[in-house]
Structure formats: C-alpha cells, structure tokens
GROMACS .gro file of C-alpha atoms in nm:
model
  424
    1LEU     CA    1   3.308   1.681   2.660
    2ALA     CA    2   3.594   1.442   2.609
    3LEU     CA    3   3.429   1.404   2.169
    4LYS     CA    4   3.403   1.781   2.223
    5GLU     CA    5   3.739   1.888   2.252
    6ALA     CA    6   3.880   1.605   2.050
    7LEU     CA    7   3.683   1.735   1.766
    8LEU     CA    8   3.777   2.061   1.856
    9ALA     CA    9   4.197   1.954   1.851
   10PHE     CA   10   4.076   1.806   1.482
   11ALA     CA   11   3.950   2.129   1.325
   12LEU     CA   12   4.263   2.345   1.460
   13ASP     CA   13   4.489   2.077   1.386
   14ASN     CA   14   4.328   2.147   0.981
   15ILE     CA   15   4.376   2.508   1.031
   16GLU     CA   16   4.738   2.492   1.120
   17ASP     CA   17   4.741   2.307   0.849
   18GLY     CA   18   4.501   2.429   0.594
   19GLU     CA   19   4.588   2.706   0.396
   20GLU     CA   20   4.481   3.036   0.338
   21GLN     CA   21   4.235   2.972   0.017
   22ASN     CA   22   3.829   3.032  -0.144
   23PRO     CA   23   3.741   2.664  -0.229
   24ASP     CA   24   3.558   2.655  -0.611
   25LEU     CA   25   3.189   2.691  -0.594
   26THR     CA   26   3.067   2.335  -0.677
   27GLN     CA   27   2.925   2.356  -1.056
   28PRO     CA   28   2.726   2.124  -1.230
   29GLY     CA   29   2.931   1.808  -1.334
   30ASP     CA   30   3.157   1.907  -1.093
   31PRO     CA   31   3.227   1.533  -0.914
   32VAL     CA   32   3.185   1.457  -0.599
   33ARG     CA   33   3.548   1.571  -0.432
   34PRO     CA   34   3.721   1.627  -0.086
   35GLY     CA   35   3.680   1.896   0.090
   36THR     CA   36   3.982   2.196   0.194
   37LEU     CA   37   4.079   2.129   0.521
   38ARG     CA   38   4.003   2.422   0.639
   39GLU     CA   39   3.627   2.312   0.522
   40GLU     CA   40   3.661   2.041   0.675
   41ALA     CA   41   3.775   2.203   1.010
   42GLU     CA   42   3.418   2.481   1.078
   43GLU     CA   43   3.219   2.144   0.977
   44ALA     CA   44   3.436   1.975   1.317
   45GLU     CA   45   3.361   2.323   1.506
   46LEU     CA   46   2.985   2.343   1.390
   47LEU     CA   47   2.955   1.997   1.576
   48ALA     CA   48   3.145   2.043   1.841
   49ASP     CA   49   2.864   2.270   1.971
   50SER     CA   50   2.599   2.100   1.891
   51ARG     CA   51   2.509   1.889   2.163
   52THR     CA   52   2.246   1.646   2.063
   53GLY     CA   53   2.471   1.545   1.747
   54LEU     CA   54   2.747   1.424   2.007
   55LEU     CA   55   2.475   1.299   2.225
   56ARG     CA   56   2.388   1.145   1.868
   57LEU     CA   57   2.754   0.955   1.790
   58LEU     CA   58   2.833   0.872   2.110
   59ARG     CA   59   2.458   0.730   2.130
   60THR     CA   60   2.532   0.518   1.771
   61SER     CA   61   2.884   0.405   1.866
   62ASP     CA   62   2.813   0.253   2.154
   63PHE     CA   63   2.918   0.574   2.409
   64ASP     CA   64   3.273   0.487   2.292
   65VAL     CA   65   3.425   0.789   2.267
   66ARG     CA   66   3.739   0.669   2.039
   67LYS     CA   67   3.438   0.481   1.812
   68ALA     CA   68   3.206   0.836   1.798
   69ARG     CA   69   3.544   1.055   1.722
   70ASP     CA   70   3.608   0.849   1.428
   71LEU     CA   71   3.236   0.863   1.383
   72ALA     CA   72   3.234   1.245   1.390
   73VAL     CA   73   3.525   1.286   1.168
   74THR     CA   74   3.361   1.094   0.896
   75CYS     CA   75   3.127   1.329   0.929
   76CYS     CA   76   3.308   1.672   0.856
   77LYS     CA   77   3.538   1.526   0.550
   78TRP     CA   78   3.207   1.357   0.413
   79ARG     CA   79   3.004   1.738   0.472
   80ALA     CA   80   3.338   1.929   0.332
   81SER     CA   81   3.347   1.714   0.053
   82VAL     CA   82   2.953   1.695  -0.101
   83LYS     CA   83   2.823   2.040   0.039
   84PRO     CA   84   2.469   1.944   0.150
   85TRP     CA   85   2.392   2.316   0.274
   86SER     CA   86   2.442   2.423  -0.094
   87ILE     CA   87   2.308   2.146  -0.383
   88GLY     CA   88   2.111   2.331  -0.594
   89PRO     CA   89   1.860   2.182  -0.877
   90GLU     CA   90   2.154   2.221  -1.134
   91LEU     CA   91   2.386   1.983  -0.880
   92ILE     CA   92   2.041   1.710  -0.952
   93PRO     CA   93   1.921   1.798  -1.240
   94VAL     CA   94   1.707   1.407  -1.349
   95ALA     CA   95   1.706   1.263  -0.978
   96LEU     CA   96   1.524   1.590  -0.801
   97PRO     CA   97   1.257   1.637  -1.067
   98SER     CA   98   1.150   1.299  -1.120
   99GLY     CA   99   0.944   1.337  -0.783
  100MET     CA  100   1.078   1.054  -0.599
  101TRP     CA  101   1.089   1.197  -0.310
  102ARG     CA  102   0.918   1.439  -0.182
  103PHE     CA  103   0.906   1.656   0.148
  104GLY     CA  104   0.584   1.548   0.349
  105GLY     CA  105   0.420   1.773   0.613
  106HIS     CA  106   0.491   1.586   1.013
  107THR     CA  107   0.356   1.345   1.221
  108LYS     CA  108   0.196   1.375   1.535
  109ALA     CA  109   0.507   1.363   1.730
  110GLY     CA  110   0.691   1.615   1.582
  111MET     CA  111   0.894   1.432   1.309
  112PRO     CA  112   0.925   1.581   0.913
  113ILE     CA  113   0.748   1.343   0.706
  114VAL     CA  114   0.977   1.233   0.389
  115LEU     CA  115   0.700   1.014   0.080
  116VAL     CA  116   0.916   0.851  -0.147
  117ASP     CA  117   0.778   0.716  -0.456
  118VAL     CA  118   0.985   0.385  -0.575
  119ALA     CA  119   0.868   0.344  -0.909
  120LYS     CA  120   0.991   0.704  -1.046
  121TRP     CA  121   1.352   0.591  -0.944
  122ALA     CA  122   1.545   0.556  -1.200
  123PRO     CA  123   1.929   0.558  -1.178
  124ALA     CA  124   2.013   0.506  -1.456
  125ASP     CA  125   1.906   0.807  -1.609
  126TYR     CA  126   2.066   1.001  -1.321
  127ARG     CA  127   2.326   1.203  -1.595
  128TYR     CA  128   2.594   1.292  -1.273
  129GLY     CA  129   2.569   0.949  -1.230
  130LEU     CA  130   2.611   0.761  -0.832
  131ASP     CA  131   2.764   1.133  -0.721
  132GLU     CA  132   2.431   1.275  -0.852
  133TYR     CA  133   2.226   1.072  -0.677
  134ILE     CA  134   2.482   1.081  -0.338
  135ARG     CA  135   2.373   1.515  -0.388
  136TYR     CA  136   1.999   1.354  -0.415
  137VAL     CA  137   1.949   1.247  -0.061
  138ALA     CA  138   2.124   1.518   0.122
  139TYR     CA  139   1.927   1.758   0.030
  140PHE     CA  140   1.604   1.542   0.134
  141MET     CA  141   1.860   1.498   0.493
  142GLU     CA  142   1.900   1.886   0.490
  143GLY     CA  143   1.614   1.995   0.370
  144ALA     CA  144   1.419   1.744   0.635
  145ILE     CA  145   1.619   1.871   0.905
  146GLY     CA  146   1.502   2.241   0.827
  147ARG     CA  147   1.234   2.103   0.942
  148MET     CA  148   1.218   2.037   1.308
  149GLY     CA  149   1.073   2.205   1.490
  150PRO     CA  150   1.194   2.183   1.846
  151GLY     CA  151   1.264   1.864   2.048
  152VAL     CA  152   1.242   1.710   1.726
  153GLU     CA  153   1.535   1.437   1.595
  154GLN     CA  154   1.468   1.244   1.342
  155ILE     CA  155   1.316   1.155   1.041
  156CYS     CA  156   0.961   0.998   0.914
  157MET     CA  157   1.031   0.816   0.571
  158ILE     CA  158   0.665   0.666   0.425
  159CYS     CA  159   0.783   0.459   0.066
  160SER     CA  160   0.527   0.346  -0.183
  161MET     CA  161   0.718   0.031  -0.230
  162ALA     CA  162   0.450  -0.074  -0.490
  163GLY     CA  163   0.646  -0.045  -0.860
  164TRP     CA  164   0.960  -0.216  -0.772
  165THR     CA  165   1.097  -0.454  -1.108
  166SER     CA  166   1.400  -0.612  -1.076
  167GLU     CA  167   1.550  -0.264  -1.344
  168MET     CA  168   1.578  -0.151  -1.007
  169MET     CA  169   1.866  -0.438  -0.875
  170GLN     CA  170   2.143  -0.339  -1.140
  171PRO     CA  171   2.460  -0.286  -1.045
  172LEU     CA  172   2.445   0.078  -0.980
  173ALA     CA  173   2.120   0.065  -0.778
  174VAL     CA  174   2.343  -0.182  -0.555
  175ARG     CA  175   2.568   0.091  -0.529
  176CYS     CA  176   2.405   0.372  -0.451
  177ALA     CA  177   2.128   0.152  -0.174
  178SER     CA  178   2.482   0.069  -0.005
  179LYS     CA  179   2.579   0.433  -0.067
  180LEU     CA  180   2.213   0.587   0.061
  181LEU     CA  181   2.224   0.294   0.376
  182TYR     CA  182   2.597   0.462   0.432
  183ILE     CA  183   2.463   0.832   0.455
  184TRP     CA  184   2.169   0.722   0.676
  185GLN     CA  185   2.419   0.517   0.960
  186ASN     CA  186   2.745   0.707   0.919
  187ILE     CA  187   2.684   1.084   0.804
  188TYR     CA  188   2.328   1.116   0.928
  189PRO     CA  189   2.351   0.896   1.294
  190GLU     CA  190   2.019   0.859   1.506
  191ARG     CA  191   1.878   1.083   1.232
  192MET     CA  192   1.576   0.806   1.063
  193GLY     CA  193   1.284   0.773   1.328
  194ALA     CA  194   1.140   0.549   1.137
  195ILE     CA  195   1.107   0.384   0.765
  196PHE     CA  196   0.756   0.222   0.705
  197LEU     CA  197   0.822   0.049   0.372
  198CYS     CA  198   0.445  -0.002   0.195
  199ASN     CA  199   0.356  -0.272  -0.007
  200ALA     CA  200   0.671  -0.455  -0.078
  201THR     CA  201   0.703  -0.719  -0.354
  202GLN     CA  202   0.818  -1.009  -0.307
  203ALA     CA  203   1.070  -0.885  -0.582
  204PHE     CA  204   1.220  -0.664  -0.357
  205GLN     CA  205   1.175  -0.857  -0.017
  206GLY     CA  206   1.340  -1.214  -0.086
  207TYR     CA  207   1.588  -1.135  -0.296
  208PHE     CA  208   1.654  -0.744  -0.252
  209PHE     CA  209   1.612  -0.643   0.069
  210ARG     CA  210   1.843  -0.962   0.146
  211ILE     CA  211   2.128  -0.806   0.018
  212LEU     CA  212   2.082  -0.517   0.193
  213ARG     CA  213   2.051  -0.664   0.569
  214PRO     CA  214   2.400  -0.721   0.599
  215TRP     CA  215   2.454  -0.352   0.596
  216MET     CA  216   2.272  -0.242   0.859
  217SER     CA  217   2.314  -0.256   1.170
  218HIS     CA  218   2.104  -0.360   1.429
  219ARG     CA  219   1.961  -0.050   1.541
  220PHE     CA  220   1.833   0.066   1.205
  221LEU     CA  221   1.711  -0.231   1.135
  222SER     CA  222   1.449  -0.215   1.424
  223ASN     CA  223   1.363   0.154   1.297
  224ILE     CA  224   1.245   0.035   0.894
  225HIS     CA  225   0.852  -0.167   0.916
  226PHE     CA  226   0.696  -0.317   0.615
  227VAL     CA  227   0.297  -0.275   0.633
  228GLY     CA  228   0.071  -0.398   0.427
  229SER     CA  229  -0.294  -0.488   0.465
  230ASN     CA  230  -0.316  -0.245   0.745
  231LEU     CA  231  -0.126   0.049   0.558
  232ARG     CA  232  -0.365   0.302   0.713
  233GLU     CA  233  -0.452   0.205   0.997
  234THR     CA  234  -0.071   0.141   1.158
  235LEU     CA  235   0.017   0.529   0.929
  236PHE     CA  236  -0.287   0.697   1.082
  237LYS     CA  237  -0.158   0.598   1.471
  238HIS     CA  238   0.078   0.811   1.392
  239ILE     CA  239   0.017   1.083   1.163
  240ASP     CA  240  -0.275   1.301   1.119
  241PRO     CA  241  -0.363   1.256   0.775
  242SER     CA  242  -0.449   1.645   0.718
  243GLN     CA  243  -0.053   1.547   0.733
  244LEU     CA  244  -0.092   1.248   0.380
  245PRO     CA  245  -0.162   1.286   0.085
  246ALA     CA  246  -0.440   1.020  -0.111
  247HIS     CA  247  -0.151   0.834  -0.244
  248ILE     CA  248   0.180   0.759  -0.276
  249GLY     CA  249   0.348   0.652  -0.636
  250LEU     CA  250   0.079   0.329  -0.693
  251THR     CA  251  -0.011   0.352  -0.261
  252PRO     CA  252  -0.324   0.379  -0.175
  253VAL     CA  253  -0.302   0.569   0.193
  254GLY     CA  254  -0.597   0.820   0.290
  255GLY     CA  255  -0.469   1.126   0.343
  256THR     CA  256  -0.643   1.453   0.326
  257HIS     CA  257  -0.331   1.657   0.239
  258GLU     CA  258  -0.340   1.773  -0.168
  259GLU     CA  259  -0.053   1.619  -0.307
  260HIS     CA  260   0.325   1.788  -0.265
  261ASP     CA  261   0.527   1.916  -0.508
  262VAL     CA  262   0.784   1.893  -0.713
  263PRO     CA  263   1.083   2.060  -0.477
  264TRP     CA  264   1.261   2.282  -0.681
  265ARG     CA  265   1.442   2.521  -0.551
  266SER     CA  266   1.799   2.505  -0.299
  267VAL     CA  267   1.849   2.331  -0.022
  268PRO     CA  268   1.806   2.688   0.203
  269ASP     CA  269   1.601   2.877  -0.027
  270GLU     CA  270   1.280   2.553  -0.070
  271LEU     CA  271   1.396   2.567   0.284
  272ASP     CA  272   1.322   2.939   0.348
  273ALA     CA  273   0.957   2.918   0.115
  274PHE     CA  274   0.845   2.622   0.348
  275ILE     CA  275   0.856   2.849   0.642
  276ALA     CA  276   0.738   3.228   0.465
  277ASP     CA  277   0.457   2.958   0.362
  278LEU     CA  278   0.509   2.792   0.733
  279GLY     CA  279   0.417   3.132   0.932
  280GLY     CA  280   0.740   3.180   1.068
  281VAL     CA  281   0.981   2.942   1.242
  282ASP     CA  282   0.756   2.950   1.559
  283CYS     CA  283   0.488   2.777   1.337
  284LEU     CA  284   0.682   2.494   1.311
  285PRO     CA  285   0.577   2.185   1.514
  286SER     CA  286   0.823   2.043   1.828
  287ALA     CA  287   0.752   1.759   1.964
  288SER     CA  288   0.544   1.608   2.178
  289ASP     CA  289   0.611   1.468   2.461
  290GLY     CA  290   0.508   1.089   2.507
  291LEU     CA  291   0.549   1.073   2.120
  292ASN     CA  292   0.899   1.119   2.057
  293ALA     CA  293   1.001   0.819   1.902
  294ILE     CA  294   0.805   0.622   1.615
  295THR     CA  295   0.729   0.280   1.801
  296MET     CA  296   0.567  -0.059   1.663
  297PRO     CA  297   0.395  -0.357   1.847
  298CYS     CA  298   0.680  -0.604   1.783
  299SER     CA  299   0.490  -0.997   1.814
  300THR     CA  300   0.724  -1.271   1.865
  301GLU     CA  301   0.480  -1.501   1.690
  302ILE     CA  302   0.458  -1.467   1.290
  303LYS     CA  303   0.180  -1.674   1.017
  304GLY     CA  304   0.395  -1.794   0.792
  305ASP     CA  305   0.100  -1.832   0.525
  306ALA     CA  306   0.195  -1.534   0.354
  307SER     CA  307   0.463  -1.387   0.209
  308ALA     CA  308   0.602  -1.093   0.444
  309THR     CA  309   0.960  -0.975   0.589
  310ASN     CA  310   0.872  -0.947   0.987
  311THR     CA  311   1.157  -0.691   1.205
  312GLY     CA  312   1.168  -0.584   1.544
  313ASP     CA  313   1.372  -0.632   1.802
  314ILE     CA  314   1.439  -0.881   2.054
  315ASP     CA  315   1.540  -0.798   2.461
  316LEU     CA  316   1.747  -1.015   2.634
  317LEU     CA  317   1.855  -1.134   2.961
  318ILE     CA  318   2.113  -1.310   3.135
  319GLY     CA  319   2.012  -1.632   3.186
  320LYS     CA  320   1.763  -1.666   2.970
  321THR     CA  321   1.591  -1.744   2.645
  322GLN     CA  322   1.417  -1.589   2.404
  323ILE     CA  323   1.206  -1.829   2.065
  324LEU     CA  324   1.106  -1.687   1.756
  325GLU     CA  325   0.779  -1.849   1.642
  326VAL     CA  326   0.691  -1.883   1.305
  327MET     CA  327   0.372  -2.133   1.211
  328LEU     CA  328   0.378  -2.341   0.906
  329PHE     CA  329   0.047  -2.395   0.596
  330GLU     CA  330   0.055  -2.563   0.308
  331ASN     CA  331   0.153  -2.295   0.125
  332THR     CA  332   0.502  -2.168   0.312
  333LEU     CA  333   0.771  -2.226   0.069
  334THR     CA  334   1.106  -2.086   0.257
  335ILE     CA  335   1.188  -1.892   0.535
  336ASP     CA  336   1.486  -1.722   0.573
  337TRP     CA  337   1.585  -1.465   0.988
  338HIS     CA  338   1.893  -1.207   1.031
  339ILE     CA  339   1.927  -1.172   1.349
  340THR     CA  340   2.199  -0.890   1.453
  341GLY     CA  341   2.306  -0.709   1.738
  342ASP     CA  342   2.600  -0.766   2.000
  343LEU     CA  343   2.556  -1.110   1.968
  344HIS     CA  344   2.898  -1.229   2.239
  345GLY     CA  345   2.818  -1.463   2.472
  346VAL     CA  346   2.474  -1.522   2.231
  347VAL     CA  347   2.376  -1.924   2.155
  348PHE     CA  348   2.161  -1.970   1.935
  349GLY     CA  349   1.956  -2.248   1.757
  350TYR     CA  350   1.676  -2.431   1.547
  351LYS     CA  351   1.369  -2.649   1.543
  352VAL     CA  352   1.092  -2.744   1.333
  353CYS     CA  353   0.841  -2.927   1.568
  354SER     CA  354   0.503  -3.041   1.619
  355PRO     CA  355   0.273  -3.173   1.927
  356GLY     CA  356   0.336  -3.513   2.010
  357ILE     CA  357   0.141  -3.729   2.183
  358LEU     CA  358   0.434  -3.776   2.416
  359GLY     CA  359   0.529  -3.439   2.408
  360GLN     CA  360   0.688  -3.155   2.140
  361ARG     CA  361   0.769  -3.412   1.813
  362ILE     CA  362   1.094  -3.243   1.623
  363HIS     CA  363   1.125  -3.270   1.294
  364LYS     CA  364   1.456  -3.064   1.248
  365GLU     CA  365   1.657  -2.875   1.420
  366GLY     CA  366   2.017  -2.710   1.415
  367SER     CA  367   2.278  -2.421   1.542
  368LEU     CA  368   2.543  -2.182   1.487
  369ASP     CA  369   2.782  -2.606   1.438
  370VAL     CA  370   2.540  -2.731   1.174
  371ALA     CA  371   2.742  -2.871   0.917
  372ASP     CA  372   2.467  -2.749   0.649
  373GLY     CA  373   2.549  -2.413   0.613
  374ALA     CA  374   2.202  -2.343   0.766
  375CYS     CA  375   2.324  -2.049   0.998
  376SER     CA  376   2.692  -1.798   0.959
  377PRO     CA  377   2.887  -1.827   1.308
  378ALA     CA  378   2.754  -1.531   1.489
  379SER     CA  379   3.174  -1.406   1.458
  380ALA     CA  380   3.012  -1.237   1.149
  381GLY     CA  381   2.773  -1.015   1.353
  382CYS     CA  382   2.528  -1.196   1.268
  383ILE     CA  383   2.269  -1.485   1.234
  384THR     CA  384   2.182  -1.554   0.917
  385GLY     CA  385   1.970  -1.926   0.789
  386THR     CA  386   1.754  -2.054   0.619
  387LEU     CA  387   1.457  -2.319   0.598
  388ASP     CA  388   1.318  -2.466   0.249
  389LEU     CA  389   1.003  -2.569   0.320
  390VAL     CA  390   0.943  -2.753  -0.016
  391GLY     CA  391   0.904  -3.119  -0.030
  392HIS     CA  392   0.859  -3.124   0.327
  393LYS     CA  393   0.497  -3.179   0.542
  394TRP     CA  394   0.573  -2.975   0.808
  395ALA     CA  395   0.225  -2.767   0.722
  396GLY     CA  396   0.083  -2.726   1.084
  397CYS     CA  397   0.395  -2.744   1.240
  398LYS     CA  398   0.625  -2.486   1.405
  399LEU     CA  399   1.006  -2.326   1.386
  400GLN     CA  400   1.106  -2.232   1.666
  401LEU     CA  401   1.440  -2.006   1.621
  402THR     CA  402   1.588  -1.994   2.044
  403LEU     CA  403   1.795  -1.714   2.142
  404TYR     CA  404   1.968  -1.719   2.508
  405ASN     CA  405   2.181  -1.493   2.670
  406SER     CA  406   2.491  -1.697   2.846
  407TYR     CA  407   2.722  -1.363   2.927
  408SER     CA  408   2.695  -0.952   2.883
  409ARG     CA  409   2.849  -0.675   3.065
  410SER     CA  410   2.464  -0.523   3.151
  411ASP     CA  411   2.166  -0.743   3.238
  412CYS     CA  412   1.994  -0.706   2.904
  413LYS     CA  413   2.106  -0.642   2.466
  414THR     CA  414   1.875  -0.589   2.194
  415LEU     CA  415   1.899  -0.745   1.944
  416ALA     CA  416   1.725  -0.704   1.631
  417PHE     CA  417   1.563  -0.970   1.357
  418SER     CA  418   1.432  -0.958   1.015
  419VAL     CA  419   1.225  -1.281   0.946
  420GLY     CA  420   1.139  -1.318   0.628
  421VAL     CA  421   0.881  -1.597   0.470
  422GLU     CA  422   0.801  -1.685   0.087
  423ALA     CA  423   0.458  -1.818   0.020
  424LYS     CA  424   0.219  -1.869  -0.268
   0.00000   0.00000   0.00000
C-alpha cells in the first residue's frame, strides 16, 4: 500500500508540473530521449494498479519500500522514454530482421520462450547503434509479456552460444550487454525465470561472462544455467519438444516444431497476430501448479576436468558452514569463483587439500585477508578469486571454498555462486 501511494504521489506531482502537450511520435533515427512528465505519470498510474508489478519491485528490493519506490520511478521514466509498446520495425531496421531473437512456444510452466542465436549478433551493423539494441530488447520483452497466460509472470530464454567470436567482445558489444543486464534487472525485475546458455564457448565463459558477472545481482545470477552435453535432457525436463525447433542457430535441441518465424510487425500487431493464430486469449497457457518456476539441481561438488561455468544458490544458516568443492585433475588449468548476496557476517576461506596418512594435507589456503589478492573484499558486494594450477601437481586434490554465516537478521541467507573451470 505504501509503495502504491508513493507511485500515485509521483504521478500526481508530474501531472501538476507537466505542460499540456501531445508528445511527438518517435521517428526512425530519433535517439532514446526522456519522455514528458505526463507520460511518466501515465506509466506510474499503470504500475500502481498492478499488484503483481508492485510485488516484483518489492521482492527485488528486499521489501524496502524506499528502494522499491526509487526503482519504480526509474522504470516509469525508462518506459516513458523508450515507449516499448509502440516500437515497430522501422525503429529496429537491422536488429529485427537479423533473426537473432525470436519468439518460441511455452514451457510446461506456461512461460513464453524467447530463442536467441548469438551467432547472428552484429551490434556494429545496427543503423542506430546502442539505441536500436535497447529498443530491440524492449520489443521482445513486451512481446513475451503479452504472451503470458493467467498466473504467468516470467520468461524463459534459450540462447545458442555456438558461434560466439572475439568480435562480440568489442566496446559496443560490451555496452549492449551491460544495457541488457540493466534492463532485465531494473526495468523488468524478476521477469527472467530462466536463461539457458547452450554450448557456451570457452572465450565466453572464461572471459566475457567474467566481465559481466559484477553487474548481476545474486537473484539474477541464480537464474542463469550453462547447458552442455545434457542439453536435450535439461530442456525437455521443462519444455515439451513440440514447443522447440530442431535447431536454435548452430545448436541442435531436438524439438519437433518448425522453425519460428522472424517477427516483422510492431509489438501490438505481432501480438494480435499471435493471439489470433492461437485461437484467442483464452488459449494462452496458464501457470501450472508446482511448475511456476524453473529450478535446476544445485551441486556443491564440481568436477574440474572440463571447461565449464557452474552456477547455483547456497543456503547459509546462522552458525553453519557450507563448502563448495572442486575436484582437480591433471588437465585443470585455473579455477575462478564469484559469490554474491548479503555478505554481512559471512566469513570466507579457501584451501587446496588432499587426504594424508595423518589427516588432511593442505597445499594452499587463503581468506579475504590474504595479501596476494586472490580474493576481493566482501565490502565490494561479492567474493571473487582465482586459483592458477599451472606448475602445481595438485591432480587428485580438492579446492574447498568455505563459507560461514556468523551473523544475519534472518535464520538463513541465500547467496549465488558462479565457479568457472578452465581445463585443457
């Protein structure tokens, strides 16, 4: 109620201060620029009437009303600026026909699916640069939300990472990626239910993803799942094969649906055509009981014999210890870790150890206070570190990442982790 009142007060202030004017329609080539005060007020009134929208803002702000209000105002200003509901192909003339993003079917939980072929990503070719990419993302987010049935609040994204190249790590690409994360986490908070990164290359996992990780909240990071050899098994657990094509770009997924068309109409026209083909709004799949979220098994034991990125959650009880273990092999080159969340009161340490006759033998250990810079300070909002195994004979040993919760206002806090492995 307090958040709703704060939004309505923001809307009222804008209406009183705003001038009576009809905003100009966005024309091709126009930059993304601030909307009028009246447009911001209209967005605030719409959001204030959305109970689920307010709840998403409160959850992502840990039910801090002031933070949720600030995030809501940011969202309203952004929507008034970008005008995602009115984006047409003329505003995204290169990005849209590229076919990099397409609308798919629905998961078993009723989530609309967005398919992404990274091999077709060429931001340097966009006619309108970063603004075109921002509108491209908004186009698909609005279209996916319009495909949600009763009780559905989240989107499932499946990305074919095959075809990722170093050209996709240029400055403009990094700016696009940072904007994408900003939009997902601040403009559409808690809309991304699951992001499957399929067949990710080592260049992406070992370099680009590590650049992006600091921009991800622990809530968002826990929704990212790297999928490799068990791709079909993982996807079919949550998605019926009839909702997927045989291939997503260069990645075979084994679906039975014909290839989804590249959208070519405006957001409302594309949605109207989809609803008509479906047979009406009543035919949209509703949320399934027990399947409202996509969860992945989280293992605290990781094998270091193959290059991969492992993500998941850790529940840390007060006065209890949790350990992430990485098995080291002869071909293991480096291990890096990134742990985020509420780190107040969390004690961290790591060690490389092996079983010995008289007990555990420790080859290397450290903590947040180590001088060699293996770990970042917890005050930075994350715990990061890298272990280089080159020149060490640690095959058969274990790397243990130990977390201890010495203090918390709640009985349990949830942290998100990402452990990267580079192997020959």
